[in-house]
Amino acid sequence: MSRIVLPINYHYFNNMRTPKIPILRPSLPPIEEYMKLVEGIWERKQLTNNGTLAKELGAKLKKFLGVKHCILVSSGTLALQLSIKALDLQGEIITSPFSFVATSSAIVWEGLDPVYVDIDPQTFNIDPSLIESTITSKTKAILVPHIYGHPCNVEKIQKIAKKYNLKVIFDAAHAFGVKYQGKSLVNFGDISTLSFHATKIFFTGEGGAIVTSNDKLAARVSKMRDFGIQDCEVVTEIGINAKMSELHAALGLCVLPNVKSNIKKRKIIAAKYDKELKTTSLKKPQIPPKTNQNYLYYPVLFPSQKTLEKTLKNLNDENIFPRRYFFPTLNKLPYLKKKQHCPVAEDIASKVLCLPFSNEINDPTIKKISEIIKWEIS
Ligand SMILES: *Cc1c(COP(=O)(O)O)cnc(C)c1O
């Protein structure tokens, strides 16, 4: 691909005219819809403690996701920590080095040791064939993300867990609205956790949820998110404050009705990127068959770290800000007791870039980003 010749003052005018293009941008509902719900909060004067809107959102999410229990919490990170706590895990947890830092920090924060199993170079999810050899008498669970909302090999993971009597927690922070084999991806594992952070497909600003079909576990998690209080005066076990406020729930109630149409818009944008970039040597992670994606991210794998870094700089110069999701790998975290080696994840992480991807991004921007990428690689 020959380099595009830009007019001499192109950068100057371009920076004046184009606003900053970030990696993601939340698709906010009309503010009037939010204010209407806020008025109700003012009338009831209940701001939190599983109020009217939190209950309504919990019920609606349960239906939307087709799950038995969906317990709202204040973040995806606390959803992970509560899951580890509620399952009484101690010792080692097998996890993936290729994720957002919260997947690992939740394990360490709860006093357990993460054991990293390398990823599959095609899917970027944990490679199930490497799990068994890392299992020891201390291993208690497998906690892995569905990276970019692409399903892990849930069948193999659950089979191994069953054989060795391990719990399975899926960090489904990326996987809201994803269907696998006709059902919601969050139906797999002992627990699936969700994040409703502003950057996710469904968001409440800050927030999250714990999904499970186990009645006892659901009751325990509900109590634990509320200081471990059973009734007003009885505390039965240690808890924390991880409740979702009414203001957050109100935002969620306005965002939820638009999720399906947003996913459709994102699918169209992904197809546009696909078309612009199809002549390049960029690779994309493989997605298992029978998956209905949510198109949260648009990850591409560069031929080398060098081409990625050059392209990133060129894009930044044009006020365009993709992100290196996820770099560096989590096995390199400075607070780990021992360093572990994950060559595949380290290689992929050094070459992967998530392109700006919101449902507001327009055709000229997609074209411009694609052209800039083509300067460096062909
Ligand atoms: C966003 C995210 C989290 C953390 O969720 P918060 O709601 O921000 O606490 C955890 N895991 C993954 C994979 C994420 O992307």
CSV table of C-alpha atoms and ligand atoms in Angstrom, one decimal:
chain,number,residue,atom,x,y,z
A,1,MET,CA,0.0,0.0,0.0
A,2,SER,CA,1.5,3.3,-1.0
A,3,ARG,CA,1.5,6.0,1.7
A,4,ILE,CA,-1.2,8.6,1.3
A,5,VAL,CA,0.0,12.1,0.6
A,6,LEU,CA,-1.7,14.5,3.0
A,7,PRO,CA,-2.0,18.2,2.4
A,8,ILE,CA,0.7,20.2,4.1
A,9,ASN,CA,-1.7,21.7,6.7
A,10,TYR,CA,-3.7,18.5,7.1
A,11,HIS,CA,-2.6,17.7,10.6
A,12,TYR,CA,-3.3,21.3,11.8
A,13,PHE,CA,-6.8,21.5,10.4
A,14,ASN,CA,-7.5,17.9,11.2
A,15,ASN,CA,-6.7,18.4,14.9
A,16,MET,CA,-8.8,21.5,14.9
A,17,ARG,CA,-11.8,19.9,13.4
A,18,THR,CA,-11.9,16.3,14.5
A,19,PRO,CA,-12.7,15.8,18.2
A,20,LYS,CA,-10.7,13.2,20.1
A,21,ILE,CA,-11.7,9.7,19.0
A,22,PRO,CA,-11.5,7.4,22.0
A,23,ILE,CA,-11.5,3.6,22.1
A,24,LEU,CA,-15.1,3.4,23.3
A,25,ARG,CA,-17.9,5.8,24.1
A,26,PRO,CA,-21.0,4.9,26.0
A,27,SER,CA,-24.3,5.3,24.1
A,28,LEU,CA,-26.2,7.3,26.6
A,29,PRO,CA,-30.0,7.3,26.7
A,30,PRO,CA,-31.9,10.6,26.4
A,31,ILE,CA,-31.3,12.5,29.7
A,32,GLU,CA,-35.1,13.1,30.1
A,33,GLU,CA,-35.6,9.3,30.5
A,34,TYR,CA,-33.1,9.3,33.3
A,35,MET,CA,-34.5,12.4,35.0
A,36,LYS,CA,-37.9,10.8,35.0
A,37,LEU,CA,-36.6,7.9,37.1
A,38,VAL,CA,-34.6,10.2,39.3
A,39,GLU,CA,-37.8,12.1,40.1
A,40,GLY,CA,-39.3,8.9,41.4
A,41,ILE,CA,-36.2,8.4,43.6
A,42,TRP,CA,-36.7,11.9,45.0
A,43,GLU,CA,-40.4,11.1,45.8
A,44,ARG,CA,-39.6,7.8,47.5
A,45,LYS,CA,-36.5,9.2,49.2
A,46,GLN,CA,-34.7,5.8,49.1
A,47,LEU,CA,-31.3,6.1,47.5
A,48,THR,CA,-30.0,2.5,48.0
A,49,ASN,CA,-30.4,-0.8,50.0
A,50,ASN,CA,-32.0,-2.8,47.2
A,51,GLY,CA,-34.6,-0.2,46.5
A,52,THR,CA,-37.4,-0.1,44.0
A,53,LEU,CA,-35.2,0.5,40.9
A,54,ALA,CA,-32.5,-2.0,41.9
A,55,LYS,CA,-35.2,-4.7,42.3
A,56,GLU,CA,-36.7,-3.8,39.0
A,57,LEU,CA,-33.4,-3.8,37.2
A,58,GLY,CA,-32.4,-7.2,38.8
A,59,ALA,CA,-35.7,-8.7,37.6
A,60,LYS,CA,-35.4,-7.3,34.1
A,61,LEU,CA,-31.8,-8.5,33.7
A,62,LYS,CA,-32.8,-11.9,34.9
A,63,LYS,CA,-35.3,-12.0,32.1
A,64,PHE,CA,-33.0,-10.4,29.5
A,65,LEU,CA,-30.2,-12.9,30.2
A,66,GLY,CA,-32.5,-15.9,30.8
A,67,VAL,CA,-30.8,-16.8,34.1
A,68,LYS,CA,-32.1,-18.0,37.5
A,69,HIS,CA,-30.3,-15.5,39.7
A,70,CYS,CA,-28.8,-12.1,38.9
A,71,ILE,CA,-27.5,-10.3,42.0
A,72,LEU,CA,-26.6,-6.7,41.4
A,73,VAL,CA,-23.4,-5.4,42.9
A,74,SER,CA,-21.4,-2.1,42.8
A,75,SER,CA,-18.7,-3.3,40.3
A,76,GLY,CA,-17.5,-6.2,38.3
A,77,THR,CA,-14.4,-6.4,40.5
A,78,LEU,CA,-16.5,-6.9,43.6
A,79,ALA,CA,-18.6,-9.4,41.8
A,80,LEU,CA,-15.4,-11.5,41.3
A,81,GLN,CA,-14.2,-11.0,44.9
A,82,LEU,CA,-17.6,-11.9,46.3
A,83,SER,CA,-17.7,-15.0,44.1
A,84,ILE,CA,-14.4,-16.2,45.4
A,85,LYS,CA,-15.5,-15.5,49.0
A,86,ALA,CA,-18.9,-17.1,48.6
A,87,LEU,CA,-17.4,-20.3,47.2
A,88,ASP,CA,-15.0,-20.5,50.3
A,89,LEU,CA,-12.0,-20.8,48.0
A,90,GLN,CA,-8.5,-20.9,49.5
A,91,GLY,CA,-5.2,-21.8,47.9
A,92,GLU,CA,-4.7,-21.6,44.1
A,93,ILE,CA,-6.9,-20.5,41.3
A,94,ILE,CA,-6.1,-21.3,37.6
A,95,THR,CA,-6.6,-18.2,35.5
A,96,SER,CA,-5.6,-16.6,32.2
A,97,PRO,CA,-2.7,-14.1,31.8
A,98,PHE,CA,-4.6,-12.3,29.0
A,99,SER,CA,-7.3,-10.2,30.6
A,100,PHE,CA,-8.0,-6.9,32.3
A,101,VAL,CA,-6.1,-6.6,35.6
A,102,ALA,CA,-9.2,-7.1,37.8
A,103,THR,CA,-9.4,-10.8,36.8
A,104,SER,CA,-6.1,-11.4,38.6
A,105,SER,CA,-6.3,-8.7,41.3
A,106,ALA,CA,-9.6,-10.1,42.7
A,107,ILE,CA,-7.8,-13.5,43.2
A,108,VAL,CA,-4.8,-11.9,45.0
A,109,TRP,CA,-7.0,-9.5,47.0
A,110,GLU,CA,-8.9,-12.5,48.4
A,111,GLY,CA,-5.6,-14.0,49.5
A,112,LEU,CA,-5.3,-16.7,46.8
A,113,ASP,CA,-2.5,-17.4,44.4
A,114,PRO,CA,-3.2,-17.1,40.7
A,115,VAL,CA,-1.7,-19.9,38.5
A,116,TYR,CA,-1.4,-18.8,34.9
A,117,VAL,CA,-2.2,-21.1,32.1
A,118,ASP,CA,-1.2,-19.9,28.6
A,119,ILE,CA,-3.8,-19.0,26.0
A,120,ASP,CA,-4.7,-20.5,22.7
A,121,PRO,CA,-3.1,-18.5,19.9
A,122,GLN,CA,-6.2,-18.7,17.8
A,123,THR,CA,-8.9,-17.7,20.3
A,124,PHE,CA,-6.8,-15.7,22.8
A,125,ASN,CA,-8.8,-17.5,25.6
A,126,ILE,CA,-7.2,-20.0,28.0
A,127,ASP,CA,-5.9,-23.1,26.3
A,128,PRO,CA,-7.8,-26.0,28.0
A,129,SER,CA,-5.3,-28.6,27.0
A,130,LEU,CA,-2.7,-26.9,29.3
A,131,ILE,CA,-4.9,-26.8,32.4
A,132,GLU,CA,-4.6,-30.4,33.8
A,133,SER,CA,-0.8,-30.3,34.1
A,134,THR,CA,-1.0,-27.3,36.4
A,135,ILE,CA,-3.5,-28.7,38.8
A,136,THR,CA,-2.1,-29.5,42.3
A,137,SER,CA,-3.7,-30.4,45.7
A,138,LYS,CA,-4.0,-26.6,46.3
A,139,THR,CA,-6.0,-25.9,43.2
A,140,LYS,CA,-9.6,-24.9,44.1
A,141,ALA,CA,-11.0,-23.2,41.0
A,142,ILE,CA,-10.7,-22.1,37.5
A,143,LEU,CA,-11.4,-18.3,37.0
A,144,VAL,CA,-11.2,-17.2,33.4
A,145,PRO,CA,-12.5,-14.4,31.2
A,146,HIS,CA,-14.4,-14.8,28.0
A,147,ILE,CA,-12.0,-12.4,26.4
A,148,TYR,CA,-13.7,-9.8,24.1
A,149,GLY,CA,-16.9,-11.6,24.9
A,150,HIS,CA,-15.8,-14.6,22.8
A,151,PRO,CA,-16.7,-17.8,24.6
A,152,CYS,CA,-14.0,-19.9,26.2
A,153,ASN,CA,-14.0,-23.6,25.6
A,154,VAL,CA,-16.6,-23.9,28.3
A,155,GLU,CA,-17.2,-27.6,27.6
A,156,LYS,CA,-13.6,-28.7,28.2
A,157,ILE,CA,-13.2,-26.3,31.1
A,158,GLN,CA,-16.2,-27.7,32.9
A,159,LYS,CA,-15.2,-31.3,32.1
A,160,ILE,CA,-11.8,-30.8,33.8
A,161,ALA,CA,-13.4,-29.0,36.7
A,162,LYS,CA,-15.7,-31.9,37.3
A,163,LYS,CA,-12.9,-34.4,37.1
A,164,TYR,CA,-10.8,-32.6,39.7
A,165,ASN,CA,-13.7,-31.2,41.8
A,166,LEU,CA,-12.9,-27.6,41.0
A,167,LYS,CA,-15.2,-24.6,41.0
A,168,VAL,CA,-15.6,-22.6,37.8
A,169,ILE,CA,-16.0,-18.8,37.7
A,170,PHE,CA,-16.4,-17.1,34.3
A,171,ASP,CA,-15.4,-13.5,34.3
A,172,ALA,CA,-18.1,-12.5,31.8
A,173,ALA,CA,-17.4,-8.7,32.0
A,174,HIS,CA,-17.1,-8.6,28.2
A,175,ALA,CA,-19.9,-11.0,27.5
A,176,PHE,CA,-23.2,-9.3,28.3
A,177,GLY,CA,-25.8,-10.2,25.7
A,178,VAL,CA,-23.5,-12.9,24.1
A,179,LYS,CA,-25.3,-16.1,23.2
A,180,TYR,CA,-23.6,-19.4,22.9
A,181,GLN,CA,-25.4,-22.5,21.6
A,182,GLY,CA,-28.6,-20.7,21.8
A,183,LYS,CA,-28.4,-19.6,25.4
A,184,SER,CA,-26.9,-16.8,27.4
A,185,LEU,CA,-23.1,-17.3,27.8
A,186,VAL,CA,-23.5,-16.3,31.5
A,187,ASN,CA,-25.3,-19.6,32.2
A,188,PHE,CA,-22.1,-21.5,32.3
A,189,GLY,CA,-19.9,-22.3,35.3
A,190,ASP,CA,-20.8,-22.2,39.0
A,191,ILE,CA,-20.9,-18.4,38.7
A,192,SER,CA,-20.5,-15.9,35.9
A,193,THR,CA,-19.7,-12.3,36.9
A,194,LEU,CA,-20.7,-9.2,34.9
A,195,SER,CA,-19.3,-5.6,34.9
A,196,PHE,CA,-21.6,-2.7,34.2
A,197,HIS,CA,-18.7,-0.2,34.0
A,198,ALA,CA,-19.3,2.7,31.6
A,199,THR,CA,-17.2,1.1,28.9
A,200,LYS,CA,-19.2,-2.1,28.7
A,201,ILE,CA,-22.1,-3.0,26.4
A,202,PHE,CA,-24.7,-2.7,29.2
A,203,PHE,CA,-23.7,-0.1,31.8
A,204,THR,CA,-24.9,1.6,35.0
A,205,GLY,CA,-21.8,3.9,35.3
A,206,GLU,CA,-20.2,1.6,37.9
A,207,GLY,CA,-21.8,-1.7,38.7
A,208,GLY,CA,-21.9,-5.4,38.1
A,209,ALA,CA,-23.7,-8.6,38.8
A,210,ILE,CA,-23.2,-12.2,40.0
A,211,VAL,CA,-25.1,-14.8,37.9
A,212,THR,CA,-25.7,-18.3,39.2
A,213,SER,CA,-28.3,-21.0,39.1
A,214,ASN,CA,-27.5,-22.2,42.6
A,215,ASP,CA,-30.1,-21.0,45.1
A,216,LYS,CA,-27.9,-21.3,48.2
A,217,LEU,CA,-25.0,-19.4,46.6
A,218,ALA,CA,-27.3,-16.7,45.4
A,219,ALA,CA,-28.7,-16.2,48.9
A,220,ARG,CA,-25.2,-16.1,50.3
A,221,VAL,CA,-23.9,-13.6,47.8
A,222,SER,CA,-27.0,-11.3,48.4
A,223,LYS,CA,-26.2,-11.3,52.1
A,224,MET,CA,-22.5,-10.8,51.7
A,225,ARG,CA,-22.9,-7.7,49.5
A,226,ASP,CA,-24.9,-6.2,52.4
A,227,PHE,CA,-22.4,-6.5,55.3
A,228,GLY,CA,-23.4,-10.1,55.9
A,229,ILE,CA,-26.6,-8.9,57.6
A,230,GLN,CA,-29.4,-11.4,57.7
A,231,ASP,CA,-32.2,-9.4,59.3
A,232,CYS,CA,-31.8,-5.9,60.6
A,233,GLU,CA,-29.9,-7.0,63.7
A,234,VAL,CA,-28.4,-10.4,62.8
A,235,VAL,CA,-25.0,-10.6,61.2
A,236,THR,CA,-24.3,-14.2,60.3
A,237,GLU,CA,-21.0,-13.9,58.5
A,238,ILE,CA,-18.4,-11.5,57.2
A,239,GLY,CA,-19.7,-9.2,54.4
A,240,ILE,CA,-18.8,-6.1,52.6
A,241,ASN,CA,-20.7,-3.2,51.1
A,242,ALA,CA,-21.2,-4.0,47.4
A,243,LYS,CA,-24.8,-2.8,46.9
A,244,MET,CA,-26.0,-1.0,43.8
A,245,SER,CA,-27.5,2.4,44.4
A,246,GLU,CA,-30.8,3.6,43.0
A,247,LEU,CA,-29.1,6.2,40.8
A,248,HIS,CA,-27.0,3.5,39.2
A,249,ALA,CA,-30.0,1.2,38.8
A,250,ALA,CA,-31.9,4.1,37.2
A,251,LEU,CA,-29.3,4.5,34.5
A,252,GLY,CA,-29.3,0.8,33.9
A,253,LEU,CA,-33.1,0.8,33.4
A,254,CYS,CA,-32.7,3.5,30.7
A,255,VAL,CA,-29.8,1.7,29.0
A,256,LEU,CA,-31.2,-1.8,28.9
A,257,PRO,CA,-33.9,-1.3,26.3
A,258,ASN,CA,-31.3,-0.1,23.8
A,259,VAL,CA,-28.8,-2.9,24.2
A,260,LYS,CA,-30.2,-5.1,21.4
A,261,SER,CA,-30.3,-2.3,18.8
A,262,ASN,CA,-26.8,-1.1,19.9
A,263,ILE,CA,-25.4,-4.6,19.3
A,264,LYS,CA,-27.0,-4.6,15.9
A,265,LYS,CA,-25.3,-1.2,15.1
A,266,ARG,CA,-22.0,-2.5,16.3
A,267,LYS,CA,-22.3,-5.5,14.1
A,268,ILE,CA,-22.6,-3.2,11.1
A,269,ILE,CA,-19.6,-1.2,12.2
A,270,ALA,CA,-17.5,-4.3,12.6
A,271,ALA,CA,-18.4,-5.3,9.1
A,272,LYS,CA,-17.3,-2.0,7.8
A,273,TYR,CA,-13.9,-2.4,9.5
A,274,ASP,CA,-13.7,-5.9,8.1
A,275,LYS,CA,-14.3,-4.6,4.6
A,276,GLU,CA,-11.7,-1.8,4.9
A,277,LEU,CA,-9.0,-4.0,6.5
A,278,LYS,CA,-9.6,-7.3,4.6
A,279,THR,CA,-6.7,-6.7,2.2
A,280,THR,CA,-4.2,-6.3,5.1
A,281,SER,CA,-2.2,-8.9,7.0
A,282,LEU,CA,-4.0,-8.2,10.3
A,283,LYS,CA,-5.4,-11.2,12.0
A,284,LYS,CA,-8.5,-11.5,14.3
A,285,PRO,CA,-9.2,-13.9,17.1
A,286,GLN,CA,-11.2,-17.0,16.2
A,287,ILE,CA,-14.7,-17.3,17.6
A,288,PRO,CA,-16.3,-20.7,18.3
A,289,PRO,CA,-19.3,-21.7,16.1
A,290,LYS,CA,-22.8,-21.1,17.4
A,291,THR,CA,-21.8,-17.8,19.0
A,292,ASN,CA,-23.9,-14.6,18.7
A,293,GLN,CA,-21.4,-11.9,19.5
A,294,ASN,CA,-22.0,-8.5,21.2
A,295,TYR,CA,-19.2,-6.7,19.3
A,296,LEU,CA,-17.9,-4.9,22.4
A,297,TYR,CA,-14.4,-4.6,21.0
A,298,TYR,CA,-12.7,-4.7,17.6
A,299,PRO,CA,-9.3,-6.4,18.3
A,300,VAL,CA,-6.7,-6.9,15.6
A,301,LEU,CA,-3.4,-8.6,15.7
A,302,PHE,CA,-0.5,-6.9,14.0
A,303,PRO,CA,2.4,-8.8,12.3
A,304,SER,CA,4.8,-7.4,14.9
A,305,GLN,CA,5.0,-5.2,18.0
A,306,LYS,CA,7.0,-2.7,15.9
A,307,THR,CA,4.3,-2.2,13.3
A,308,LEU,CA,1.7,-1.9,16.1
A,309,GLU,CA,3.7,0.8,17.9
A,310,LYS,CA,4.3,2.8,14.8
A,311,THR,CA,0.6,2.6,13.8
A,312,LEU,CA,-0.4,3.5,17.3
A,313,LYS,CA,1.7,6.6,17.2
A,314,ASN,CA,0.4,7.6,13.8
A,315,LEU,CA,-3.2,7.2,15.1
A,316,ASN,CA,-2.5,9.2,18.2
A,317,ASP,CA,-1.0,12.0,16.1
A,318,GLU,CA,-4.4,12.2,14.4
A,319,ASN,CA,-6.2,12.4,17.8
A,320,ILE,CA,-7.3,8.8,17.5
A,321,PHE,CA,-6.9,6.6,20.6
A,322,PRO,CA,-7.1,2.8,20.2
A,323,ARG,CA,-6.0,0.8,23.3
A,324,ARG,CA,-3.7,-2.1,23.8
A,325,TYR,CA,-6.3,-4.4,25.4
A,326,PHE,CA,-4.7,-6.3,27.0
A,327,PHE,CA,-1.0,-5.4,27.5
A,328,PRO,CA,1.1,-6.3,29.4
A,329,THR,CA,0.1,-9.8,30.4
A,330,LEU,CA,-1.1,-10.4,34.0
A,331,ASN,CA,1.6,-13.0,34.8
A,332,LYS,CA,4.0,-10.0,34.8
A,333,LEU,CA,2.1,-8.1,37.6
A,334,PRO,CA,4.6,-6.7,40.1
A,335,TYR,CA,2.8,-8.0,43.2
A,336,LEU,CA,2.9,-11.7,42.3
A,337,LYS,CA,4.9,-14.1,44.5
A,338,LYS,CA,6.5,-15.9,41.6
A,339,LYS,CA,7.0,-15.1,38.0
A,340,GLN,CA,5.4,-17.4,35.5
A,341,HIS,CA,6.1,-17.7,31.9
A,342,CYS,CA,3.3,-17.6,29.3
A,343,PRO,CA,5.0,-17.2,25.9
A,344,VAL,CA,1.9,-17.3,23.7
A,345,ALA,CA,0.0,-14.7,25.7
A,346,GLU,CA,3.0,-12.5,25.9
A,347,ASP,CA,3.5,-12.6,22.2
A,348,ILE,CA,-0.2,-11.9,21.4
A,349,ALA,CA,-0.4,-9.1,24.0
A,350,SER,CA,2.5,-7.4,22.4
A,351,LYS,CA,0.8,-7.3,19.0
A,352,VAL,CA,-2.9,-6.8,19.7
A,353,LEU,CA,-4.8,-3.5,19.4
A,354,CYS,CA,-8.4,-2.7,19.9
A,355,LEU,CA,-9.6,-0.1,17.4
A,356,PRO,CA,-12.0,2.7,18.3
A,357,PHE,CA,-15.4,1.2,18.4
A,358,SER,CA,-18.6,2.9,19.4
A,359,ASN,CA,-21.9,2.9,17.6
A,360,GLU,CA,-21.5,6.6,16.9
A,361,ILE,CA,-18.3,6.2,14.9
A,362,ASN,CA,-18.9,7.4,11.3
A,363,ASP,CA,-17.8,6.0,8.0
A,364,PRO,CA,-15.1,8.6,7.2
A,365,THR,CA,-13.5,7.9,10.6
A,366,ILE,CA,-13.5,4.2,10.0
A,367,LYS,CA,-11.9,4.8,6.6
A,368,LYS,CA,-9.3,7.2,8.0
A,369,ILE,CA,-8.3,4.7,10.8
A,370,SER,CA,-8.0,1.9,8.2
A,371,GLU,CA,-5.9,4.1,5.9
A,372,ILE,CA,-3.5,5.0,8.7
A,373,ILE,CA,-3.2,1.3,9.6
A,374,LYS,CA,-2.4,0.5,5.9
A,375,TRP,CA,0.5,3.0,5.9
A,376,GLU,CA,2.5,0.6,8.1
A,377,ILE,CA,1.2,-2.8,7.1
A,378,SER,CA,-0.2,-4.2,3.9
B,1,LIG,C1,-14.2,-4.3,33.2
B,1,LIG,C2,-13.6,-5.6,33.6
B,1,LIG,C3,-13.6,-6.0,35.0
B,1,LIG,C4,-13.9,-5.1,36.1
B,1,LIG,O1,-15.1,-4.6,36.2
B,1,LIG,P1,-15.4,-3.2,37.0
B,1,LIG,O2,-16.9,-3.1,36.9
B,1,LIG,O3,-14.7,-2.1,36.3
B,1,LIG,O4,-14.9,-3.4,38.4
B,1,LIG,C5,-13.2,-7.3,35.3
B,1,LIG,N1,-12.8,-8.2,34.3
B,1,LIG,C6,-12.8,-7.8,33.0
B,1,LIG,C7,-12.3,-8.8,32.0
B,1,LIG,C8,-13.1,-6.5,32.6
B,1,LIG,O5,-13.0,-6.1,31.3
